[in-house]
Coordinates of C-alpha atoms in Angstrom, one line a residue:
Chain S
X20 CA -65.6 60.2 30.1
X21 CA -64.4 62.3 27.2
X22 CA -67.4 61.2 25.3
X23 CA -69.7 62.4 28.0
X24 CA -68.0 65.8 28.2
X25 CA -68.3 66.1 24.4
X26 CA -72.1 65.6 24.6
X27 CA -72.3 67.9 27.6
X28 CA -70.5 70.7 25.8
X29 CA -72.7 70.4 22.7
X30 CA -75.9 70.5 24.8
X31 CA -74.8 73.4 26.9
X32 CA -73.9 75.4 23.8
X33 CA -77.3 74.4 22.4
X34 CA -79.0 76.0 25.4
X35 CA -77.3 79.3 24.8
X36 CA -77.7 79.3 21.0
X37 CA -81.4 79.7 21.4
X38 CA -83.4 82.1 23.6
X39 CA -84.3 79.3 26.0
X40 CA -81.3 79.8 28.2
X41 CA -81.7 83.6 28.6
X42 CA -85.4 83.4 29.1
X43 CA -85.0 80.7 31.7
X44 CA -82.2 82.6 33.6
X45 CA -84.1 85.9 33.7
X46 CA -87.4 84.3 34.7
X47 CA -85.7 82.1 37.3
X48 CA -83.8 84.9 39.0
X49 CA -86.7 87.4 38.8
X50 CA -89.3 85.0 40.0
X51 CA -87.2 83.7 42.9
X52 CA -86.5 87.3 43.9
X53 CA -90.2 88.3 43.7
X54 CA -91.3 85.2 45.7
X55 CA -88.6 85.7 48.4
X56 CA -89.4 89.4 49.0
X57 CA -93.2 89.5 48.6
X58 CA -94.6 86.1 49.4
X59 CA -91.7 85.1 51.7
X60 CA -91.7 88.4 53.6
X61 CA -87.9 88.4 53.5
X62 CA -87.6 91.8 55.2
X63 CA -90.5 91.8 57.6
X64 CA -89.9 88.5 59.3
X65 CA -86.8 90.0 60.8
X66 CA -84.5 86.9 60.6
X67 CA -81.1 86.8 58.9
X68 CA -81.5 83.5 57.0
X69 CA -82.5 82.4 53.5
X70 CA -85.4 80.2 54.5
X71 CA -88.0 82.2 52.5
X72 CA -85.7 82.0 49.5
X73 CA -85.1 78.3 49.5
X74 CA -88.7 77.5 50.3
X75 CA -89.7 78.5 46.8
X76 CA -87.1 76.5 44.9
X77 CA -89.1 73.3 44.7
X78 CA -92.1 75.2 43.3
X79 CA -90.1 77.0 40.7
X80 CA -88.4 73.8 39.7
X81 CA -91.8 72.2 39.2
X82 CA -92.4 74.3 36.1
X83 CA -88.9 75.5 35.1
X84 CA -87.1 72.2 35.1
X85 CA -89.6 70.5 32.7
X86 CA -89.1 73.6 30.5
X87 CA -85.3 73.0 30.1
X88 CA -85.6 69.2 30.2
X89 CA -88.4 68.7 27.7
X90 CA -86.1 69.2 24.7
X91 CA -83.3 66.9 25.7
X92 CA -84.7 63.8 23.8
X93 CA -88.0 65.0 22.3
X94 CA -86.2 67.5 20.1
X95 CA -83.7 64.9 18.8
X96 CA -86.5 62.6 17.9
X97 CA -88.5 65.3 16.2
X98 CA -85.7 66.6 14.1
X99 CA -84.2 63.1 13.4
X100 CA -80.8 64.1 14.8
X101 CA -81.2 61.2 17.3
X102 CA -80.2 58.9 14.4
X103 CA -77.0 60.9 13.9
X104 CA -76.3 60.9 17.7
X105 CA -77.0 57.2 18.3
X106 CA -74.9 56.0 15.3
X107 CA -71.8 57.7 16.7
X108 CA -69.4 55.4 18.5
X109 CA -70.6 56.2 22.0
X110 CA -72.8 54.2 24.4
X111 CA -76.3 55.2 25.1
X112 CA -75.5 55.7 28.8
X113 CA -72.8 58.2 27.9
X114 CA -75.3 60.2 25.8
X115 CA -77.8 60.1 28.6
X116 CA -75.3 61.2 31.2
X117 CA -73.9 63.9 28.9
X118 CA -77.3 65.4 28.3
X119 CA -78.2 65.2 32.0
X120 CA -75.0 66.9 33.0
X121 CA -75.6 69.7 30.6
X122 CA -79.0 70.5 32.0
X123 CA -77.7 70.1 35.5
X124 CA -74.8 72.5 35.0
X125 CA -77.3 74.9 33.5
X126 CA -79.3 74.9 36.7
X127 CA -76.0 75.5 38.5
X128 CA -75.5 78.6 36.5
X129 CA -79.1 79.7 37.4
X130 CA -78.5 79.1 41.1
X131 CA -75.2 80.9 41.0
X132 CA -76.9 84.0 39.6
X133 CA -79.0 84.2 42.7
X134 CA -75.9 85.2 44.7
X135 CA -76.9 88.8 45.4
X136 CA -79.6 87.6 47.8
X137 CA -76.9 85.8 49.8
X138 CA -74.8 89.0 49.9
X139 CA -77.9 90.9 50.9
X140 CA -78.6 88.8 53.9
X141 CA -75.0 88.9 54.9
X142 CA -75.0 92.7 54.7
X143 CA -78.2 92.9 56.8
X144 CA -77.3 90.5 59.5
X145 CA -75.2 87.5 60.2
X146 CA -76.8 84.3 58.9
X147 CA -75.6 80.8 59.4
X148 CA -73.7 80.5 56.2
X149 CA -73.2 76.8 56.7
X150 CA -76.9 76.3 56.4
X151 CA -77.0 78.5 53.3
X152 CA -74.3 76.4 51.6
X153 CA -76.0 73.2 52.6
X154 CA -79.3 74.5 51.2
X155 CA -77.7 75.6 47.9
X156 CA -76.2 72.1 47.6
X157 CA -79.5 70.5 48.5
X158 CA -81.3 72.7 46.0
X159 CA -78.9 71.7 43.3
X160 CA -79.2 68.0 44.1
X161 CA -83.0 68.3 44.0
X162 CA -82.8 70.1 40.7
X163 CA -80.7 67.1 39.4
X164 CA -83.4 64.7 40.5
X165 CA -86.0 66.7 38.7
X166 CA -83.9 66.9 35.5
X167 CA -83.2 63.2 35.5
X168 CA -86.9 62.5 35.9
X169 CA -87.9 65.0 33.1
X170 CA -85.2 63.8 30.8
X171 CA -86.3 60.2 31.1
X172 CA -89.9 61.2 30.3
X173 CA -88.7 63.3 27.4
X174 CA -87.3 60.2 25.8
X175 CA -90.8 58.8 25.5
X176 CA -92.1 61.3 23.0
X177 CA -91.1 63.4 20.1
X178 CA -93.5 66.1 21.1
X179 CA -91.9 68.7 23.4
X180 CA -95.2 70.0 24.7
X181 CA -96.2 66.4 25.7
X182 CA -92.8 66.0 27.3
X183 CA -93.3 69.2 29.3
X184 CA -96.7 68.3 30.6
X185 CA -95.9 64.7 31.6
X186 CA -92.6 66.0 33.0
X187 CA -94.4 68.6 35.1
X188 CA -97.1 66.1 36.3
X189 CA -94.5 63.5 37.3
X190 CA -92.4 66.2 39.0
X191 CA -95.5 67.3 41.0
X192 CA -96.2 63.7 42.1
X193 CA -92.6 63.2 43.3
X194 CA -92.5 66.6 44.9
X195 CA -95.8 66.1 46.9
X196 CA -95.5 62.4 47.6
X197 CA -95.0 63.1 51.3
X198 CA -98.2 64.9 51.5
X199 CA -101.8 63.8 51.7
X200 CA -102.6 64.9 48.2
X201 CA -100.6 62.0 46.9
X202 CA -100.6 59.7 49.9
X203 CA -104.4 59.8 49.9
X204 CA -104.4 58.0 46.6
X205 CA -102.5 55.1 48.2
X206 CA -103.9 54.9 51.7
X207 CA -107.2 53.3 50.6
X208 CA -105.7 50.1 49.2
X209 CA -102.0 49.9 49.7
X210 CA -100.3 48.3 52.7
X211 CA -98.8 50.6 55.2
X212 CA -95.2 49.9 54.2
X213 CA -95.9 50.9 50.6
X214 CA -97.4 54.2 51.8
X215 CA -94.3 54.8 53.8
X216 CA -92.1 54.1 50.8
X217 CA -94.1 56.5 48.7
X218 CA -93.9 59.1 51.5
X219 CA -90.2 58.7 51.7
X220 CA -89.8 59.4 48.0
X221 CA -90.9 63.0 48.5
X222 CA -88.5 65.5 47.1
X223 CA -90.1 68.2 49.3
X224 CA -89.7 66.3 52.5
X225 CA -86.1 65.5 51.7
X226 CA -85.2 69.0 50.6
X227 CA -86.8 70.5 53.7
X228 CA -84.6 68.3 55.9
X229 CA -81.5 69.8 54.2
X230 CA -82.7 73.4 54.4
X231 CA -83.3 73.0 58.1
X232 CA -79.6 72.7 58.8
X233 CA -76.6 70.5 58.2
X234 CA -76.6 68.2 55.2
X235 CA -77.5 64.7 56.3
X236 CA -76.0 61.9 54.3
X237 CA -79.4 60.3 54.0
X238 CA -80.8 63.2 51.9
X239 CA -77.8 63.3 49.7
X240 CA -78.0 59.6 49.1
X241 CA -81.7 60.0 48.4
X242 CA -81.2 62.6 45.6
X243 CA -78.2 61.0 44.1
X244 CA -79.9 57.6 43.9
X245 CA -83.0 59.2 42.4
X246 CA -80.7 60.7 39.7
X247 CA -79.1 57.3 39.2
X248 CA -82.4 55.5 38.9
X249 CA -83.9 57.9 36.4
X250 CA -80.7 57.9 34.3
X251 CA -80.9 54.2 34.2
X252 CA -84.5 54.2 33.2
X253 CA -83.7 56.9 30.6
X254 CA -81.0 54.6 29.1
X255 CA -83.4 51.7 29.0
X256 CA -86.1 53.7 27.3
X257 CA -83.7 54.9 24.6
X258 CA -82.4 51.4 24.0
X259 CA -85.9 50.0 24.0
X260 CA -86.9 52.3 21.3
X261 CA -84.3 50.8 19.1
X262 CA -86.1 47.5 19.1
X263 CA -89.5 49.0 18.2
Chain K
X4 CA -60.6 37.4 4.5
X5 CA -64.2 38.2 5.2
X6 CA -66.2 40.9 3.5
X7 CA -66.2 44.3 5.1
X8 CA -70.0 44.2 5.5
X9 CA -71.7 40.9 6.0
X10 CA -75.5 40.9 6.3
X11 CA -77.2 37.6 7.1
X12 CA -80.9 37.0 7.2
X13 CA -81.6 40.5 8.4
X14 CA -85.3 40.9 9.3
X15 CA -87.2 43.8 10.9
X16 CA -90.8 43.6 11.9
X17 CA -92.8 46.6 13.2
X18 CA -95.8 44.8 14.7
X19 CA -97.6 43.0 11.9
X20 CA -95.6 44.8 9.2
X21 CA -92.4 43.1 7.9
X22 CA -90.3 46.0 6.7
X23 CA -87.2 44.0 5.9
X24 CA -87.6 40.3 5.2
X25 CA -84.6 38.0 5.4
X26 CA -82.1 40.0 3.5
X27 CA -78.6 38.7 3.0
X28 CA -75.6 40.2 1.2
X29 CA -72.0 41.1 1.6
X30 CA -70.0 44.1 0.4
X31 CA -66.2 44.0 -0.2
X32 CA -63.8 46.9 -0.1
X33 CA -63.9 48.7 -3.4
X34 CA -67.5 47.9 -4.1
X35 CA -70.2 50.5 -4.4
X36 CA -73.5 48.9 -3.8
X37 CA -76.7 50.7 -4.7
X38 CA -80.0 49.9 -3.0
X39 CA -82.8 50.6 -5.4
X40 CA -86.4 50.4 -4.6
X41 CA -89.6 52.3 -4.3
X42 CA -90.4 54.3 -1.2
X43 CA -91.1 52.1 1.8
X44 CA -89.3 49.1 0.3
X45 CA -87.1 48.7 3.3
X46 CA -83.9 50.4 2.1
X47 CA -83.6 52.9 5.0
X48 CA -84.7 50.3 7.6
X49 CA -81.9 48.0 6.4
X50 CA -79.4 50.9 6.7
X51 CA -80.6 51.8 10.2
X52 CA -80.0 48.2 11.3
X53 CA -76.5 48.1 9.8
X54 CA -75.6 51.3 11.5
X55 CA -77.0 50.2 14.9
X56 CA -79.9 52.7 15.1
X57 CA -82.4 49.9 15.0
X58 CA -82.0 46.4 16.4
X59 CA -82.9 43.6 14.0
X60 CA -85.8 41.4 14.8
X61 CA -83.8 38.5 13.3
X62 CA -80.5 38.0 11.5
X63 CA -77.3 39.8 11.9
X64 CA -75.0 42.4 10.4
X65 CA -71.3 42.5 10.9
X66 CA -68.8 45.2 9.9
X67 CA -65.1 44.1 9.6
X68 CA -66.1 41.0 11.6
X69 CA -67.8 42.9 14.5
X70 CA -71.4 42.2 15.1
X71 CA -73.6 45.2 15.2
X72 CA -75.6 44.0 18.2
X73 CA -72.7 42.5 20.2
X74 CA -70.0 45.2 19.4
X75 CA -71.9 48.3 18.4
X76 CA -69.1 50.7 19.3
X77 CA -66.6 48.9 17.1
X78 CA -69.0 48.9 14.2
X79 CA -70.0 52.5 14.6
X80 CA -66.3 53.5 14.6
X81 CA -65.9 52.0 11.1
X82 CA -69.0 53.5 9.6
X83 CA -69.7 56.9 8.2
X84 CA -73.5 57.4 8.0
X85 CA -75.7 59.8 6.3
X86 CA -79.2 59.2 7.6
X87 CA -82.3 59.6 5.5
X88 CA -83.1 63.4 5.1
X89 CA -79.7 64.3 6.4
X90 CA -80.8 65.3 9.9
X91 CA -78.4 67.8 11.5
X92 CA -78.4 70.1 14.6
X93 CA -79.9 73.3 13.1
X94 CA -78.6 75.6 15.8
X95 CA -75.0 74.6 15.1
X96 CA -72.8 75.9 12.3
X97 CA -71.1 73.4 10.0
X98 CA -67.8 74.3 11.8
X99 CA -69.3 73.5 15.3
X100 CA -70.9 70.4 14.0
X101 CA -67.8 69.0 12.3
X102 CA -65.7 69.8 15.4
X103 CA -68.3 68.0 17.6
X104 CA -68.3 64.9 15.3
X105 CA -64.5 65.0 15.2
X106 CA -64.3 65.1 19.0
X107 CA -66.8 62.3 19.4
X108 CA -64.9 60.3 16.7
X109 CA -61.8 60.7 18.8
X110 CA -59.7 62.5 16.2
X111 CA -56.6 64.1 17.6
X112 CA -56.2 67.9 17.3
X113 CA -53.8 67.7 14.4
X114 CA -56.0 65.2 12.5
X115 CA -59.1 67.1 13.3
X116 CA -57.9 70.3 11.5
X117 CA -56.7 68.3 8.5
X118 CA -59.7 66.1 8.1
X119 CA -62.2 69.0 8.5
X120 CA -60.3 71.0 5.9
X121 CA -60.3 68.0 3.5
X122 CA -64.1 67.4 4.1
X123 CA -64.9 71.0 3.5
X124 CA -63.0 70.9 0.2
X125 CA -64.5 67.6 -0.9
X126 CA -68.1 68.7 -0.5
X127 CA -67.6 72.5 -1.1
X128 CA -69.1 74.0 2.0
X129 CA -66.4 76.6 2.7
X130 CA -68.8 79.5 1.9
X131 CA -71.4 78.5 4.5
X132 CA -68.9 77.2 7.1
X133 CA -69.9 79.8 9.7
X134 CA -73.7 80.0 9.1
X135 CA -76.2 78.2 11.3
X136 CA -77.2 75.0 9.6
X137 CA -80.9 75.8 9.9
X138 CA -80.4 78.8 7.5
X139 CA -78.8 76.7 4.8
X140 CA -80.4 75.4 1.6
X141 CA -81.4 71.8 1.2
X142 CA -78.4 71.1 -1.0
X143 CA -75.9 72.6 1.5
X144 CA -77.5 70.7 4.4
X145 CA -77.1 67.4 2.4
X146 CA -73.5 68.3 1.8
X147 CA -72.8 69.1 5.4
X148 CA -74.3 65.7 6.2
X149 CA -71.9 64.1 3.7
X150 CA -69.0 66.0 5.3
X151 CA -69.7 64.5 8.7
X152 CA -70.1 61.0 7.3
X153 CA -66.7 61.1 5.5
X154 CA -64.9 63.1 8.2
X155 CA -63.1 60.2 9.9
X156 CA -62.3 58.4 6.6
X157 CA -64.4 55.4 7.5
X158 CA -64.0 51.9 5.9
X159 CA -67.7 51.7 5.3
X160 CA -69.9 54.5 4.1
X161 CA -73.6 54.1 4.4
X162 CA -75.4 56.9 2.6
X163 CA -79.2 57.1 2.5
X164 CA -80.1 59.1 -0.6
X165 CA -77.0 61.2 -0.8
X166 CA -78.0 63.2 -3.8
X167 CA -81.6 63.9 -2.8
X168 CA -82.3 67.6 -3.0
X169 CA -79.2 68.5 -4.9
X170 CA -79.2 70.2 -8.3
X171 CA -77.7 68.4 -11.3
X172 CA -74.3 69.9 -10.9
X173 CA -74.1 69.0 -7.3
X174 CA -75.4 65.5 -8.0
X175 CA -72.6 65.2 -10.5
X176 CA -70.0 66.3 -7.9
X177 CA -71.2 64.0 -5.3
X178 CA -71.1 61.1 -7.7
X179 CA -67.6 62.0 -8.7
X180 CA -66.7 62.1 -5.0
X181 CA -68.1 58.7 -4.4
X182 CA -66.2 57.3 -7.4
X183 CA -63.0 58.8 -6.0
X184 CA -63.5 57.3 -2.6
X185 CA -64.7 54.0 -3.9
X186 CA -61.4 52.1 -4.3
X187 CA -60.4 52.2 -0.6
X188 CA -63.8 51.7 0.9
X189 CA -67.0 49.8 0.8
X190 CA -69.9 52.1 0.0
X191 CA -73.6 51.5 0.2
X192 CA -76.0 54.1 -1.1
X193 CA -79.7 54.1 -1.5
X194 CA -81.5 55.8 -4.2
X195 CA -84.5 55.7 -6.5
X196 CA -82.7 57.5 -9.2
X197 CA -81.7 54.9 -11.7
X198 CA -79.1 56.9 -13.5
X199 CA -77.2 57.1 -10.2
X200 CA -76.8 53.3 -10.3
X201 CA -75.3 53.5 -13.7
X202 CA -73.1 56.5 -12.7
X203 CA -71.5 55.2 -9.5
X204 CA -72.5 51.7 -8.5
X205 CA -70.5 48.6 -9.2
X206 CA -73.4 46.5 -8.0
X207 CA -77.1 47.1 -7.5
X208 CA -79.8 45.5 -5.5
X209 CA -83.4 46.0 -6.2
X210 CA -85.5 45.8 -3.0
X211 CA -89.2 45.8 -2.8
X212 CA -91.5 45.0 0.0
X213 CA -88.5 44.1 2.2
X214 CA -87.1 41.5 -0.1
X215 CA -84.1 41.5 -2.5
X216 CA -85.5 41.0 -6.0
X217 CA -82.3 41.3 -8.0
X218 CA -78.6 41.5 -7.0
X219 CA -76.1 42.1 -9.7
X220 CA -74.1 44.6 -11.8
X221 CA -76.1 47.4 -13.5
X222 CA -75.5 45.5 -16.8
X223 CA -76.9 42.2 -15.5
X224 CA -79.8 44.2 -14.1
X225 CA -80.5 45.7 -17.5
X226 CA -80.4 42.3 -19.1
X227 CA -82.7 40.8 -16.6
X228 CA -85.2 38.6 -18.3
X229 CA -88.1 40.4 -16.9
X230 CA -87.0 43.4 -18.9
X231 CA -88.9 44.3 -21.9
X232 CA -87.4 45.3 -25.2
X233 CA -88.6 48.3 -27.1
X234 CA -88.3 49.7 -30.6
X235 CA -88.9 53.1 -32.0
X236 CA -89.8 54.0 -35.6
X237 CA -91.5 56.5 -37.7
X238 CA -94.6 56.2 -39.9
X239 CA -96.6 58.7 -41.8
X240 CA -99.0 60.6 -39.5
X241 CA -102.0 59.8 -41.6
X242 CA -101.5 56.1 -41.0
X243 CA -101.6 56.4 -37.2
X244 CA -105.3 56.0 -36.8
X245 CA -105.3 52.8 -38.7
X246 CA -102.0 51.3 -37.5
X247 CA -102.1 52.1 -33.8
X248 CA -105.1 50.0 -32.8
X249 CA -103.7 47.0 -34.6
X250 CA -100.3 47.5 -32.9
X251 CA -101.9 47.8 -29.5
X252 CA -104.0 44.6 -30.0
X253 CA -100.9 42.6 -30.9
X254 CA -99.9 39.9 -28.4
X255 CA -96.3 40.9 -28.1
X256 CA -96.9 44.5 -27.4
X257 CA -97.2 45.9 -23.9
X258 CA -97.8 49.5 -24.7
X259 CA -97.2 52.1 -27.4
X260 CA -96.2 55.7 -26.8
X261 CA -96.4 58.5 -29.3
X262 CA -93.1 60.4 -29.0
X263 CA -93.6 63.2 -31.4
X264 CA -95.2 64.4 -34.6
X265 CA -93.1 66.3 -37.1
X266 CA -93.2 67.0 -40.8
X267 CA -96.0 64.5 -41.4
X268 CA -94.2 61.8 -39.6
X269 CA -95.0 60.3 -36.2
X270 CA -92.4 58.8 -33.9
X271 CA -93.7 55.8 -32.0
X272 CA -92.1 53.8 -29.2
X273 CA -93.3 50.2 -28.8
X274 CA -92.6 48.3 -25.6
X275 CA -92.8 44.6 -25.7
X276 CA -94.2 42.2 -23.1
X277 CA -91.5 40.1 -21.4
X278 CA -89.6 37.7 -23.6
X279 CA -91.4 38.8 -26.8
X280 CA -89.7 40.0 -30.0
X281 CA -91.4 43.3 -30.6
X282 CA -89.3 44.2 -33.7
X283 CA -90.5 41.1 -35.6
X284 CA -94.1 41.9 -34.5
X285 CA -93.9 45.4 -35.8
X286 CA -92.3 44.3 -39.1
X287 CA -94.8 41.6 -39.7
X288 CA -97.7 43.9 -38.9
X289 CA -96.4 46.6 -41.1
X290 CA -96.1 44.2 -44.0
X291 CA -99.6 42.9 -43.5
X292 CA -101.1 46.4 -43.3
X293 CA -98.9 47.7 -46.1
X294 CA -97.5 50.5 -43.9
X295 CA -94.1 52.0 -44.5
X296 CA -92.0 51.9 -41.4
X297 CA -89.0 54.2 -41.3
X298 CA -85.9 54.5 -39.1
X299 CA -86.8 51.5 -37.0
X300 CA -84.3 50.9 -34.2
X301 CA -84.1 48.9 -31.0
X302 CA -83.9 51.0 -27.9
X303 CA -81.5 50.0 -25.2
X304 CA -83.2 48.4 -22.3
X305 CA -83.8 51.1 -19.8
X306 CA -83.2 50.5 -16.1
X307 CA -86.4 52.4 -15.5
X308 CA -88.4 49.7 -17.2
X309 CA -86.6 46.9 -15.4
X310 CA -87.2 48.6 -12.2
X311 CA -90.9 49.3 -12.9
X312 CA -91.6 45.8 -14.1
X313 CA -89.8 44.2 -11.1
X314 CA -91.2 46.4 -8.4
X315 CA -94.7 46.6 -9.6
X316 CA -94.7 42.9 -10.0
X317 CA -96.1 42.5 -13.5

């Protein structure tokens, strides 16, 4: 575990030693604010809740998570530091987990910085803070699933732009898989149960369940197992590249 | 007692290309083994397999009895590795990097401070200790890479071109450092600088096209039968036009180089073909042509020539 934390610490420091972290935090907070107030009609809808705020999280993650996740492995491969990292006495999974945790903690920082909006809604009315807390946790879990997905794709390439694009594309598919835009591609040929499985993998559907109210264990298990699966695939990809 | 590093039948194929072809050797504590070879010979690939960065297609490597595929963590604990090109995290300072490596290597707080101080002193990076690595010169980067490799005082040091990019003084320092550390460790370096083999290695292996061509001390290498002999001598400049073509045409002569012209005398270097006595040839030819040969002397066999003739495959 100590090894994982060592990697996590290094990666977190790396985010803040370049402009990436600051650009990300500013854009995330500014964009989520703008969306909530303008597109989400935060004031005019006359309800004391954060529904319009949380509704935009998946769409921001769609582009911003690939932006912080693309470097995780692609940069190491490009600069050759992966050789330094993988010849240290730590297991591949510890590195994978350490990197994931760093990016995940980073999104936690970003989420934490949105607290003024929570204060605002409490000043203006009396929202159900249980729902707000559940939604924040749900949002963070969803961010984790996106990060694990993007990190695992980042291990496929040494080009960060490629990592970003395939990361964003894959994120889009998993986000939308409950909707016709993705399901339509399966309906024509796949059996019904496969379509149902694809539909159940939708990040959006699962996240919307959480923001509606109490956290259901099912959604938590869904996101945690998505994280687990992608981290496993990530480890396999990194190990597989050793044989190539 | 087994050797510290034991490599058996190590092979690596990338698709149709065989980068390393059935290499076997072992290295004992106290030995400094130099991998010599042209670029693309398989030196780095061999090192990457020993350090566990690449998995072998066939064969095995073991460090202190631990197999690199079966017990990679145990192997990696015992190795200090400087990868090719000394890749480092550019956004970190040497201080942050060495702390990170020390933490991952599991050094205790007390040890960490002492070891880092020692490493800084050994490779002379104190003056850049707080600067981001990406702003450092190539020489400093290489030395920071060396510092991280020796930080945990490993039993086995694997250094891929440790002096590449260093100026002559720095090269000298690094070689001195390697000699100092040699008695307690096994060291494997790769290089294509032949003088380095003479300077630090107790043993050298010439590798080309993934195969070991020669394995021996630098002396046995130099005496390798494929090596050509050469003699240098002076003759009057005016005789060159007549003498040179005859010399080149002689069966024992591989090539002739004109070294210099001074005061009406030309210095020539004549290199023999393998196993030919070039001195006798020159003397005989000079007598036949009635040419006065002055200051004739045999040149020591140069590692350069051995290397060239072996790797080009004459």
